[in-house]
Amino acid sequence: EIVMTQSPATLSVSPGERATLSCRASQSVGSYLAWYQQKPGQSPRLLIYGASTRATGFPARFTGSGSGTEFTLTISSLQSEDFAVYYCQQYNNWPLTFGGGTKVEIK
Amino acid sequence: QLVESGGGLVQPGGSLRLSCAASGFTVSANAMNWVRQAPGKGLEWVSVIYGGANTYYADSVKGRFTISRDNSKNTLYLQMNSLRVEDTAVYYCARAPANWFDSWGQGTLVTVSS
């Protein structure tokens, strides 16, 4: 099983600042990496797939990058609606596995 | 749109069947999954059924859970037997066009407790 490790667990950021979230895979997953956003009391929402392709409805301030074992989600200028938990997920191998999540909170 | 139902409180060793009614697309033409989230925890993939009806399970539920679908009702199911306390979670159904999840239901809470 591929273990996905996200860091940091919590990221405190002021509105308008840049946020950088990391996701590391225990073995290469190529570009088969997705990111999800989950707000309190809501279902997860697909944000990025193929490591860097933004899903419908998300603005350009969200950028996914990386390949192999190291991936990054960057939010260039945090807006109030971006404070949430973000999960990465690999889909290169079975079973599909998620990272433990990074909570982005208001500083 | 995906709408789950069937969650509730069940004793350890008991059974429960979850349903997920789909609208706007055909369940049998898509890879449909169950993903769960224990209270305050992260996401865990549980099971998938492909268009061709192949099924796969996480090791943690293999032999206890069964995924299926009813094409006439455009509905996905998860039969859960021999439930354990650690199965307590919100269960989401999700469509996965290429093993990433692009559409999620609102979730249904399963609580396993005596």
Tab-separated table of C-alpha atoms in Angstrom:
chain	number	residue	atom	x	y	z
A	1	GLU	CA	0.000	0.000	0.000
A	2	ILE	CA	1.258	3.465	-0.896
A	3	VAL	CA	1.343	5.749	2.131
A	4	MET	CA	0.577	9.397	1.494
A	5	THR	CA	2.009	11.884	3.993
A	6	GLN	CA	0.832	15.482	4.098
A	7	SER	CA	2.570	18.364	5.800
A	8	PRO	CA	2.045	20.410	7.766
A	9	ALA	CA	-0.978	19.054	9.599
A	10	THR	CA	-2.147	22.615	10.231
A	11	LEU	CA	-1.196	25.765	8.368
A	12	SER	CA	-2.073	29.164	9.826
A	13	VAL	CA	-2.224	31.828	7.137
A	14	SER	CA	-3.534	35.377	6.931
A	15	PRO	CA	-6.013	36.261	4.173
A	16	GLY	CA	-4.160	37.414	1.085
A	17	GLU	CA	-1.060	35.406	1.907
A	18	ARG	CA	0.329	32.430	0.025
A	19	ALA	CA	-0.169	28.883	1.274
A	20	THR	CA	1.999	25.922	0.300
A	21	LEU	CA	0.830	22.409	1.134
A	22	SER	CA	2.966	19.306	0.659
A	23	CYS	CA	2.108	15.710	-0.119
A	24	ARG	CA	4.653	12.916	-0.248
A	25	ALA	CA	4.131	9.369	-1.523
A	26	SER	CA	6.003	6.366	-0.130
A	27	GLN	CA	6.737	5.289	-3.718
A	28	SER	CA	6.335	6.874	-7.111
A	29	VAL	CA	2.775	7.539	-8.252
A	30	GLY	CA	3.775	9.344	-11.460
A	31	SER	CA	1.259	12.131	-11.995
A	32	TYR	CA	-1.663	10.094	-10.652
A	33	LEU	CA	-2.358	12.491	-7.822
A	34	ALA	CA	-5.535	14.349	-6.887
A	35	TRP	CA	-6.323	17.042	-4.329
A	36	TYR	CA	-9.626	17.619	-2.554
A	37	GLN	CA	-11.013	20.467	-0.488
A	38	GLN	CA	-13.331	19.740	2.427
A	39	LYS	CA	-15.099	22.409	4.451
A	40	PRO	CA	-16.694	21.669	7.861
A	41	GLY	CA	-19.879	19.645	7.555
A	42	GLN	CA	-19.472	19.227	3.805
A	43	SER	CA	-18.396	16.462	1.463
A	44	PRO	CA	-14.965	16.589	-0.131
A	45	ARG	CA	-14.766	18.410	-3.452
A	46	LEU	CA	-12.343	17.563	-6.248
A	47	LEU	CA	-9.810	20.366	-6.667
A	48	ILE	CA	-6.932	18.984	-8.767
A	49	TYR	CA	-6.365	15.777	-10.744
A	50	GLY	CA	-3.446	14.564	-12.800
A	51	ALA	CA	-1.267	16.442	-10.279
A	52	SER	CA	-1.875	19.807	-11.933
A	53	THR	CA	-5.254	19.996	-13.717
A	54	ARG	CA	-7.745	22.189	-11.921
A	55	ALA	CA	-11.281	20.872	-11.591
A	56	THR	CA	-14.284	22.866	-12.718
A	57	GLY	CA	-15.184	25.782	-10.505
A	58	PHE	CA	-11.830	26.442	-8.873
A	59	PRO	CA	-9.998	29.659	-9.645
A	60	ALA	CA	-6.477	30.018	-10.962
A	61	ARG	CA	-5.057	30.876	-7.533
A	62	PHE	CA	-5.011	27.115	-6.894
A	63	THR	CA	-2.001	25.404	-8.477
A	64	GLY	CA	-0.930	21.790	-8.260
A	65	SER	CA	2.582	20.652	-9.116
A	66	GLY	CA	4.983	17.754	-8.735
A	67	SER	CA	5.412	14.184	-9.896
A	68	GLY	CA	6.813	10.919	-8.625
A	69	THR	CA	6.804	11.174	-4.851
A	70	GLU	CA	6.686	14.919	-4.136
A	71	PHE	CA	3.660	17.108	-4.756
A	72	THR	CA	2.638	20.629	-3.832
A	73	LEU	CA	-0.635	22.513	-3.703
A	74	THR	CA	-0.184	26.269	-3.742
A	75	ILE	CA	-2.891	28.808	-3.013
A	76	SER	CA	-1.447	32.086	-4.211
A	77	SER	CA	-3.592	34.549	-2.234
A	78	LEU	CA	-5.864	33.023	0.353
A	79	GLN	CA	-9.480	34.107	0.347
A	80	SER	CA	-11.923	33.543	3.201
A	81	GLU	CA	-13.616	30.702	1.333
A	82	ASP	CA	-10.316	28.789	1.006
A	83	PHE	CA	-10.010	27.979	4.704
A	84	ALA	CA	-10.653	24.244	4.777
A	85	VAL	CA	-8.969	20.853	5.000
A	86	TYR	CA	-7.099	19.661	1.914
A	87	TYR	CA	-6.423	16.009	1.127
A	88	CYS	CA	-4.188	14.438	-1.485
A	89	GLN	CA	-4.979	11.042	-3.024
A	90	GLN	CA	-2.929	8.722	-5.208
A	91	TYR	CA	-4.567	6.623	-7.878
A	92	ASN	CA	-1.539	4.920	-9.386
A	93	ASN	CA	-1.855	1.751	-7.300
A	94	TRP	CA	-4.497	-0.227	-5.443
A	95	PRO	CA	-5.693	0.403	-2.868
A	96	LEU	CA	-6.401	4.054	-3.551
A	97	THR	CA	-4.998	5.991	-0.612
A	98	PHE	CA	-5.376	9.458	0.855
A	99	GLY	CA	-3.088	11.627	2.882
A	100	GLY	CA	-4.046	12.605	6.408
A	101	GLY	CA	-4.994	16.133	5.372
A	102	THR	CA	-3.755	19.679	5.945
A	103	LYS	CA	-6.031	22.098	7.730
A	104	VAL	CA	-5.633	25.658	6.471
A	105	GLU	CA	-6.811	28.008	9.184
A	106	ILE	CA	-7.021	31.735	9.620
A	107	LYS	CA	-4.017	33.266	11.348
B	1	GLN	CA	-26.212	14.179	-7.948
B	2	LEU	CA	-25.662	11.414	-5.416
B	3	VAL	CA	-27.877	10.862	-2.375
B	4	GLU	CA	-26.921	8.294	0.271
B	5	SER	CA	-29.251	6.701	2.780
B	6	GLY	CA	-29.387	3.749	5.142
B	7	GLY	CA	-26.989	4.813	7.868
B	8	GLY	CA	-27.773	4.486	11.547
B	9	LEU	CA	-26.837	2.910	14.848
B	10	VAL	CA	-26.015	-0.800	14.846
B	11	GLN	CA	-24.470	-3.136	17.395
B	12	PRO	CA	-21.100	-4.780	16.817
B	13	GLY	CA	-21.552	-7.866	14.677
B	14	GLY	CA	-24.666	-6.431	13.065
B	15	SER	CA	-25.474	-5.592	9.447
B	16	LEU	CA	-26.554	-2.545	7.514
B	17	ARG	CA	-27.161	-1.762	3.844
B	18	LEU	CA	-26.345	1.658	2.458
B	19	SER	CA	-27.900	3.021	-0.710
B	20	CYS	CA	-26.756	5.755	-3.067
B	21	ALA	CA	-29.258	7.039	-5.607
B	22	ALA	CA	-27.748	8.743	-8.616
B	23	SER	CA	-29.286	11.291	-10.951
B	24	GLY	CA	-27.894	13.044	-13.985
B	25	PHE	CA	-25.689	10.148	-15.045
B	26	THR	CA	-25.803	6.354	-15.328
B	27	VAL	CA	-24.291	4.387	-12.447
B	28	SER	CA	-23.592	1.332	-14.609
B	29	ALA	CA	-21.497	3.387	-17.045
B	30	ASN	CA	-19.192	4.690	-14.327
B	31	ALA	CA	-16.789	3.442	-11.679
B	32	MET	CA	-18.687	3.952	-8.438
B	33	ASN	CA	-17.025	3.944	-5.051
B	34	TRP	CA	-17.617	4.072	-1.339
B	35	VAL	CA	-15.268	6.234	0.716
B	36	ARG	CA	-15.569	6.630	4.474
B	37	GLN	CA	-14.460	9.143	7.058
B	38	ALA	CA	-14.294	8.299	10.744
B	39	PRO	CA	-15.318	11.159	13.068
B	40	GLY	CA	-12.634	13.839	13.034
B	41	LYS	CA	-10.393	11.725	10.807
B	42	GLY	CA	-9.274	11.555	7.209
B	43	LEU	CA	-10.660	9.778	4.159
B	44	GLU	CA	-10.436	6.035	3.528
B	45	TRP	CA	-11.347	4.341	0.264
B	46	VAL	CA	-13.602	1.320	0.884
B	47	SER	CA	-14.760	-0.261	-2.364
B	48	VAL	CA	-15.344	0.212	-6.098
B	49	ILE	CA	-17.572	-1.355	-8.722
B	50	TYR	CA	-16.649	-0.778	-12.331
B	51	GLY	CA	-18.926	-0.534	-15.324
B	52	GLY	CA	-18.109	-4.121	-16.206
B	53	ALA	CA	-19.104	-5.119	-12.661
B	54	ASN	CA	-15.589	-5.896	-11.441
B	55	THR	CA	-15.313	-5.096	-7.743
B	56	TYR	CA	-12.449	-4.312	-5.383
B	57	TYR	CA	-12.262	-3.813	-1.632
B	58	ALA	CA	-9.960	-2.365	0.974
B	59	ASP	CA	-8.342	-5.080	3.084
B	60	SER	CA	-10.085	-3.656	6.161
B	61	VAL	CA	-13.533	-4.589	4.801
B	62	LYS	CA	-12.789	-7.509	2.480
B	63	GLY	CA	-15.035	-10.482	3.215
B	64	ARG	CA	-17.454	-8.366	5.258
B	65	PHE	CA	-18.697	-5.701	2.832
B	66	THR	CA	-20.252	-6.198	-0.606
B	67	ILE	CA	-20.699	-3.486	-3.208
B	68	SER	CA	-23.421	-3.831	-5.825
B	69	ARG	CA	-25.747	-1.807	-7.996
B	70	ASP	CA	-29.259	-1.930	-9.412
B	71	ASN	CA	-29.150	-0.597	-12.952
B	72	SER	CA	-32.938	-0.275	-13.162
B	73	LYS	CA	-32.930	2.019	-10.135
B	74	ASN	CA	-29.624	3.722	-10.993
B	75	THR	CA	-28.575	3.020	-7.429
B	76	LEU	CA	-25.380	1.869	-5.736
B	77	TYR	CA	-25.351	-0.257	-2.583
B	78	LEU	CA	-22.990	-1.284	0.162
B	79	GLN	CA	-23.968	-4.328	2.222
B	80	MET	CA	-22.044	-4.254	5.475
B	81	ASN	CA	-21.919	-7.384	7.638
B	82	SER	CA	-20.031	-8.272	10.804
B	83	LEU	CA	-19.723	-4.594	11.642
B	84	ARG	CA	-17.023	-3.474	14.054
B	85	VAL	CA	-16.675	-0.384	16.214
B	86	GLU	CA	-13.896	0.795	13.889
B	87	ASP	CA	-16.354	0.866	10.963
B	88	THR	CA	-18.009	3.896	12.542
B	89	ALA	CA	-17.792	6.670	9.949
B	90	VAL	CA	-19.600	8.838	7.472
B	91	TYR	CA	-19.892	6.822	4.284
B	92	TYR	CA	-19.799	8.685	0.997
B	93	CYS	CA	-20.560	7.333	-2.434
B	94	ALA	CA	-18.444	8.895	-5.150
B	95	ARG	CA	-18.067	8.641	-8.892
B	96	ALA	CA	-14.544	8.075	-10.160
B	97	PRO	CA	-14.031	8.638	-13.890
B	98	ALA	CA	-10.346	7.719	-13.675
B	99	ASN	CA	-9.891	6.655	-10.070
B	100	TRP	CA	-10.132	10.205	-8.812
B	101	PHE	CA	-13.459	11.264	-7.344
B	102	ASP	CA	-15.304	13.995	-9.211
B	103	SER	CA	-18.737	13.749	-7.631
B	104	TRP	CA	-19.613	12.979	-4.009
B	105	GLY	CA	-22.813	12.436	-2.086
B	106	GLN	CA	-23.599	14.203	1.170
B	107	GLY	CA	-22.712	11.115	3.203
B	108	THR	CA	-24.567	8.879	5.648
B	109	LEU	CA	-23.396	8.229	9.206
B	110	VAL	CA	-22.901	4.667	10.402
B	111	THR	CA	-22.352	4.228	14.127
B	112	VAL	CA	-21.342	0.830	15.459
B	113	SER	CA	-21.757	0.714	19.216
B	114	SER	CA	-23.263	-1.427	21.935
